[in-house]
Amino acid sequence: DSGVTQTPKHLITATGQRVTLRCSPRSGDLSVYWYQQSLDQGLQFLIQYYNGEERAKGNILERFSAQQFPDLHSELNLSSLELGDSALYFCASSELAGGPDTQYFGPGTRLTVL
Amino acid sequence: ILNVEQSPQSLHVQEGDSTNFTCSFPSSNFYALHWYRWETAKSPEALFVMTLNGDEKKKGRISATLNTKEGYSYLYIKGSQPEDSATYLCAFFNQAGTALIFGKGTTLSVSS
């Protein structure tokens, strides 16, 4: 158990809908990262928050947004969902924000868009 | 475009065999190289983070080496066991970058 929690574990929804994925980092970790794992794709970095502020942005679509709250938990909002958004979404956390920091991954949320 | 390549894509070994995989990454502006172990139905688990050329790290039967000048890292597993079956991911972070770039992984299957 990495200490990172994600809810829900599974989510099934329809095209055009909006969903929110939630992540609680390990105690003491200030950085939260969101990744997408699609079929045949490696883990793709979406976005990073550090102590409440957006720190880095990757291949995140404009239909997706995220935020980190004062208690350091984070939410990833996916809107106007398309079939291609079906994927495993991971949250990870680290103590600080640098490259050498080990990232600890949550169990993931599997999103299925029908 | 930063690219991290891992080889082989998959391999199958017998219990007791030793094996190794390769991770290739851009050698310019290197900052850190991460190795993760990802078992089916679980989440990626950190194995090593390496930052210096020539770094060698070891955890039990698993070890890793790093060559930042030529842009590669090797992961070794000595005396493979069925519980070593997993996908092994490497991820690269360069000084100009803002995020880990993951390879697609090497999937290891160990038969008893």
CSV table of C-alpha atoms in Angstrom, one decimal:
chain,number,residue,atom,x,y,z
A,1,ASP,CA,0.0,0.0,0.0
A,2,SER,CA,1.6,3.3,-1.2
A,3,GLY,CA,-0.5,5.5,1.1
A,4,VAL,CA,-2.1,7.2,-1.9
A,5,THR,CA,-5.8,6.8,-2.2
A,6,GLN,CA,-8.0,7.2,-5.2
A,7,THR,CA,-11.8,7.1,-5.6
A,8,PRO,CA,-13.8,5.8,-7.2
A,9,LYS,CA,-12.0,2.6,-8.3
A,10,HIS,CA,-14.3,2.1,-11.3
A,11,LEU,CA,-16.4,4.6,-13.2
A,12,ILE,CA,-18.8,3.8,-16.1
A,13,THR,CA,-20.4,6.7,-17.8
A,14,ALA,CA,-21.7,7.9,-21.2
A,15,THR,CA,-20.3,10.1,-23.9
A,16,GLY,CA,-20.8,13.8,-23.2
A,17,GLN,CA,-20.9,13.4,-19.5
A,18,ARG,CA,-18.7,14.9,-16.8
A,19,VAL,CA,-16.9,13.0,-14.0
A,20,THR,CA,-14.6,13.9,-11.1
A,21,LEU,CA,-11.8,11.7,-9.9
A,22,ARG,CA,-10.4,12.2,-6.5
A,23,CYS,CA,-6.9,11.6,-5.0
A,24,SER,CA,-5.5,11.9,-1.5
A,25,PRO,CA,-1.7,12.0,-1.4
A,26,ARG,CA,0.5,10.3,1.2
A,27,SER,CA,0.7,12.1,4.4
A,28,GLY,CA,3.3,14.9,4.2
A,29,ASP,CA,3.5,14.8,0.4
A,30,LEU,CA,3.0,18.2,-1.3
A,31,SER,CA,3.0,17.2,-4.9
A,32,VAL,CA,0.2,15.4,-6.7
A,33,TYR,CA,0.5,14.1,-10.3
A,34,TRP,CA,-2.1,12.8,-12.6
A,35,TYR,CA,-1.4,10.2,-15.3
A,36,GLN,CA,-3.5,8.5,-18.0
A,37,GLN,CA,-2.8,5.0,-19.1
A,38,SER,CA,-4.7,4.1,-22.4
A,39,LEU,CA,-4.6,0.8,-24.3
A,40,ASP,CA,-1.1,0.3,-25.9
A,41,GLN,CA,0.1,3.6,-24.5
A,42,GLY,CA,2.6,4.2,-21.8
A,43,LEU,CA,1.8,6.3,-18.7
A,44,GLN,CA,1.1,9.8,-20.0
A,45,PHE,CA,1.6,12.7,-17.7
A,46,LEU,CA,-1.3,15.0,-17.5
A,47,ILE,CA,-0.7,17.6,-14.8
A,48,GLN,CA,1.1,18.3,-11.5
A,49,TYR,CA,0.2,20.4,-8.5
A,50,TYR,CA,2.5,21.4,-5.8
A,51,ASN,CA,1.2,22.8,-2.5
A,52,GLY,CA,-2.0,24.0,-4.1
A,53,GLU,CA,-0.5,25.5,-7.2
A,54,GLU,CA,-0.3,24.1,-10.7
A,55,ARG,CA,3.4,23.3,-11.4
A,56,ALA,CA,3.6,21.4,-14.7
A,57,LYS,CA,1.3,20.6,-17.5
A,58,GLY,CA,1.6,17.7,-19.9
A,59,ASN,CA,-0.7,16.3,-22.5
A,60,ILE,CA,-3.9,17.3,-20.8
A,61,LEU,CA,-6.9,18.1,-23.0
A,62,GLU,CA,-8.7,21.4,-22.6
A,63,ARG,CA,-11.8,19.3,-21.6
A,64,PHE,CA,-9.9,18.2,-18.5
A,65,SER,CA,-9.0,20.2,-15.5
A,66,ALA,CA,-7.6,19.6,-12.1
A,67,GLN,CA,-7.1,21.4,-8.8
A,68,GLN,CA,-5.4,20.8,-5.5
A,69,PHE,CA,-7.2,21.8,-2.3
A,70,PRO,CA,-5.8,23.3,0.9
A,71,ASP,CA,-5.8,19.8,2.5
A,72,LEU,CA,-3.7,18.7,-0.5
A,73,HIS,CA,-6.2,16.3,-1.9
A,74,SER,CA,-6.7,16.7,-5.7
A,75,GLU,CA,-9.5,16.3,-8.1
A,76,LEU,CA,-9.3,15.6,-11.9
A,77,ASN,CA,-12.4,16.8,-13.8
A,78,LEU,CA,-13.1,15.3,-17.1
A,79,SER,CA,-15.9,16.8,-19.2
A,80,SER,CA,-17.6,16.2,-22.5
A,81,LEU,CA,-16.4,12.7,-22.3
A,82,GLU,CA,-15.5,10.8,-25.5
A,83,LEU,CA,-15.0,7.1,-26.1
A,84,GLY,CA,-11.3,7.7,-26.4
A,85,ASP,CA,-11.2,9.0,-22.8
A,86,SER,CA,-11.7,5.4,-21.5
A,87,ALA,CA,-8.5,4.7,-19.6
A,88,LEU,CA,-6.9,4.0,-16.3
A,89,TYR,CA,-6.2,7.3,-14.5
A,90,PHE,CA,-3.5,7.2,-11.9
A,91,CYS,CA,-2.6,9.8,-9.2
A,92,ALA,CA,0.8,9.9,-7.7
A,93,SER,CA,2.3,11.9,-4.9
A,94,SER,CA,5.8,13.0,-3.9
A,95,GLU,CA,7.3,14.9,-1.0
A,96,LEU,CA,8.6,17.7,-3.0
A,97,ALA,CA,8.4,18.7,-6.7
A,98,GLY,CA,11.7,17.7,-8.3
A,99,GLY,CA,12.9,15.1,-10.7
A,100,PRO,CA,14.7,12.9,-8.3
A,101,ASP,CA,11.7,12.7,-6.0
A,102,THR,CA,10.2,9.2,-5.8
A,103,GLN,CA,6.5,9.2,-6.9
A,104,TYR,CA,4.1,7.0,-5.1
A,105,PHE,CA,1.2,5.8,-7.1
A,106,GLY,CA,-2.4,5.3,-6.1
A,107,PRO,CA,-4.5,2.2,-7.2
A,108,GLY,CA,-6.0,4.1,-10.1
A,109,THR,CA,-9.5,4.8,-11.4
A,110,ARG,CA,-10.6,2.8,-14.4
A,111,LEU,CA,-12.9,5.0,-16.5
A,112,THR,CA,-15.1,3.5,-19.1
A,113,VAL,CA,-17.0,5.8,-21.5
A,114,LEU,CA,-19.9,4.1,-23.4
B,1,ILE,CA,10.4,15.1,-28.6
B,2,LEU,CA,11.8,13.2,-25.6
B,3,ASN,CA,11.6,9.5,-26.1
B,4,VAL,CA,12.2,6.7,-23.6
B,5,GLU,CA,12.7,3.3,-25.2
B,6,GLN,CA,12.7,0.0,-23.3
B,7,SER,CA,13.7,-3.4,-24.6
B,8,PRO,CA,12.7,-6.1,-24.9
B,9,GLN,CA,9.0,-5.4,-24.9
B,10,SER,CA,8.4,-8.7,-23.2
B,11,LEU,CA,10.3,-11.8,-22.2
B,12,HIS,CA,9.6,-15.1,-20.6
B,13,VAL,CA,12.2,-16.9,-18.4
B,14,GLN,CA,12.3,-19.9,-16.2
B,15,GLU,CA,12.5,-19.8,-12.4
B,16,GLY,CA,16.2,-19.3,-11.4
B,17,ASP,CA,17.3,-17.6,-14.6
B,18,SER,CA,18.9,-14.2,-14.4
B,19,THR,CA,17.8,-11.6,-16.8
B,20,ASN,CA,18.2,-7.9,-17.7
B,21,PHE,CA,16.4,-5.2,-19.5
B,22,THR,CA,17.4,-1.9,-21.1
B,23,CYS,CA,16.1,1.6,-20.9
B,24,SER,CA,17.4,4.2,-23.4
B,25,PHE,CA,16.9,7.9,-22.9
B,26,PRO,CA,18.2,11.2,-24.3
B,27,SER,CA,21.6,11.8,-22.8
B,28,SER,CA,21.5,15.6,-22.9
B,29,ASN,CA,20.5,17.6,-19.8
B,30,PHE,CA,20.0,14.5,-17.8
B,31,TYR,CA,18.5,14.9,-14.3
B,32,ALA,CA,17.0,11.6,-13.0
B,33,LEU,CA,16.1,8.1,-14.1
B,34,HIS,CA,13.4,6.2,-12.3
B,35,TRP,CA,12.6,2.4,-12.3
B,36,TYR,CA,9.1,1.2,-11.4
B,37,ARG,CA,7.7,-2.3,-11.0
B,38,TRP,CA,4.0,-2.7,-12.1
B,39,GLU,CA,2.2,-5.9,-11.2
B,40,THR,CA,-1.1,-6.7,-12.9
B,41,ALA,CA,-4.1,-5.2,-11.1
B,42,LYS,CA,-1.8,-3.1,-8.9
B,43,SER,CA,-0.2,0.3,-9.1
B,44,PRO,CA,3.4,1.1,-10.2
B,45,GLU,CA,5.8,0.7,-7.3
B,46,ALA,CA,9.0,2.6,-7.1
B,47,LEU,CA,12.2,0.6,-7.3
B,48,PHE,CA,15.0,3.0,-7.8
B,49,VAL,CA,15.8,6.7,-8.6
B,50,MET,CA,19.2,7.3,-10.0
B,51,THR,CA,20.8,10.7,-10.7
B,52,LEU,CA,24.6,10.2,-11.1
B,53,ASN,CA,26.5,8.7,-14.0
B,54,GLY,CA,27.8,5.3,-12.9
B,55,ASP,CA,25.1,5.0,-10.2
B,56,GLU,CA,24.4,1.4,-9.1
B,57,LYS,CA,21.4,0.6,-6.9
B,58,LYS,CA,20.3,-2.7,-5.5
B,59,LYS,CA,17.2,-4.0,-3.7
B,60,GLY,CA,17.4,-7.7,-2.9
B,61,ARG,CA,17.8,-9.6,-6.2
B,62,ILE,CA,17.1,-6.6,-8.3
B,63,SER,CA,19.8,-4.1,-9.3
B,64,ALA,CA,20.2,-1.2,-11.7
B,65,THR,CA,23.0,0.7,-13.4
B,66,LEU,CA,23.1,4.1,-15.0
B,67,ASN,CA,25.1,5.5,-17.9
B,68,THR,CA,24.1,9.2,-18.5
B,69,LYS,CA,26.7,9.9,-21.1
B,70,GLU,CA,25.4,7.3,-23.5
B,71,GLY,CA,21.8,7.5,-22.3
B,72,TYR,CA,21.0,4.0,-21.0
B,73,SER,CA,20.2,2.1,-17.8
B,74,TYR,CA,20.1,-1.6,-17.2
B,75,LEU,CA,17.8,-3.4,-14.7
B,76,TYR,CA,19.1,-6.9,-13.6
B,77,ILE,CA,17.1,-9.6,-11.9
B,78,LYS,CA,19.2,-12.4,-10.4
B,79,GLY,CA,17.6,-15.8,-10.0
B,80,SER,CA,14.1,-14.8,-11.2
B,81,GLN,CA,11.2,-16.0,-9.2
B,82,PRO,CA,7.5,-16.3,-10.3
B,83,GLU,CA,6.7,-13.3,-8.0
B,84,ASP,CA,9.0,-11.2,-10.2
B,85,SER,CA,6.5,-11.4,-13.0
B,86,ALA,CA,5.5,-7.8,-13.7
B,87,THR,CA,6.0,-4.9,-16.1
B,88,TYR,CA,9.1,-2.9,-15.4
B,89,LEU,CA,8.9,0.7,-16.3
B,90,CYS,CA,11.6,3.3,-16.6
B,91,ALA,CA,11.0,7.0,-16.6
B,92,PHE,CA,13.3,9.9,-17.5
B,93,PHE,CA,13.4,13.4,-16.1
B,94,ASN,CA,15.6,16.0,-17.8
B,95,GLN,CA,16.7,19.4,-16.5
B,96,ALA,CA,14.6,21.3,-18.9
B,97,GLY,CA,11.6,19.1,-18.4
B,98,THR,CA,8.7,19.3,-15.9
B,99,ALA,CA,7.6,15.7,-15.8
B,100,LEU,CA,8.6,12.1,-15.9
B,101,ILE,CA,8.6,10.6,-19.4
B,102,PHE,CA,7.7,6.9,-19.1
B,103,GLY,CA,8.8,4.1,-21.4
B,104,LYS,CA,6.2,1.5,-22.4
B,105,GLY,CA,7.8,-1.1,-20.1
B,106,THR,CA,9.3,-4.6,-20.3
B,107,THR,CA,6.8,-7.3,-19.3
B,108,LEU,CA,8.6,-10.2,-17.6
B,109,SER,CA,6.9,-13.6,-17.1
B,110,VAL,CA,8.7,-16.1,-14.9
B,111,SER,CA,7.6,-19.8,-15.0
B,112,SER,CA,8.1,-22.2,-12.2
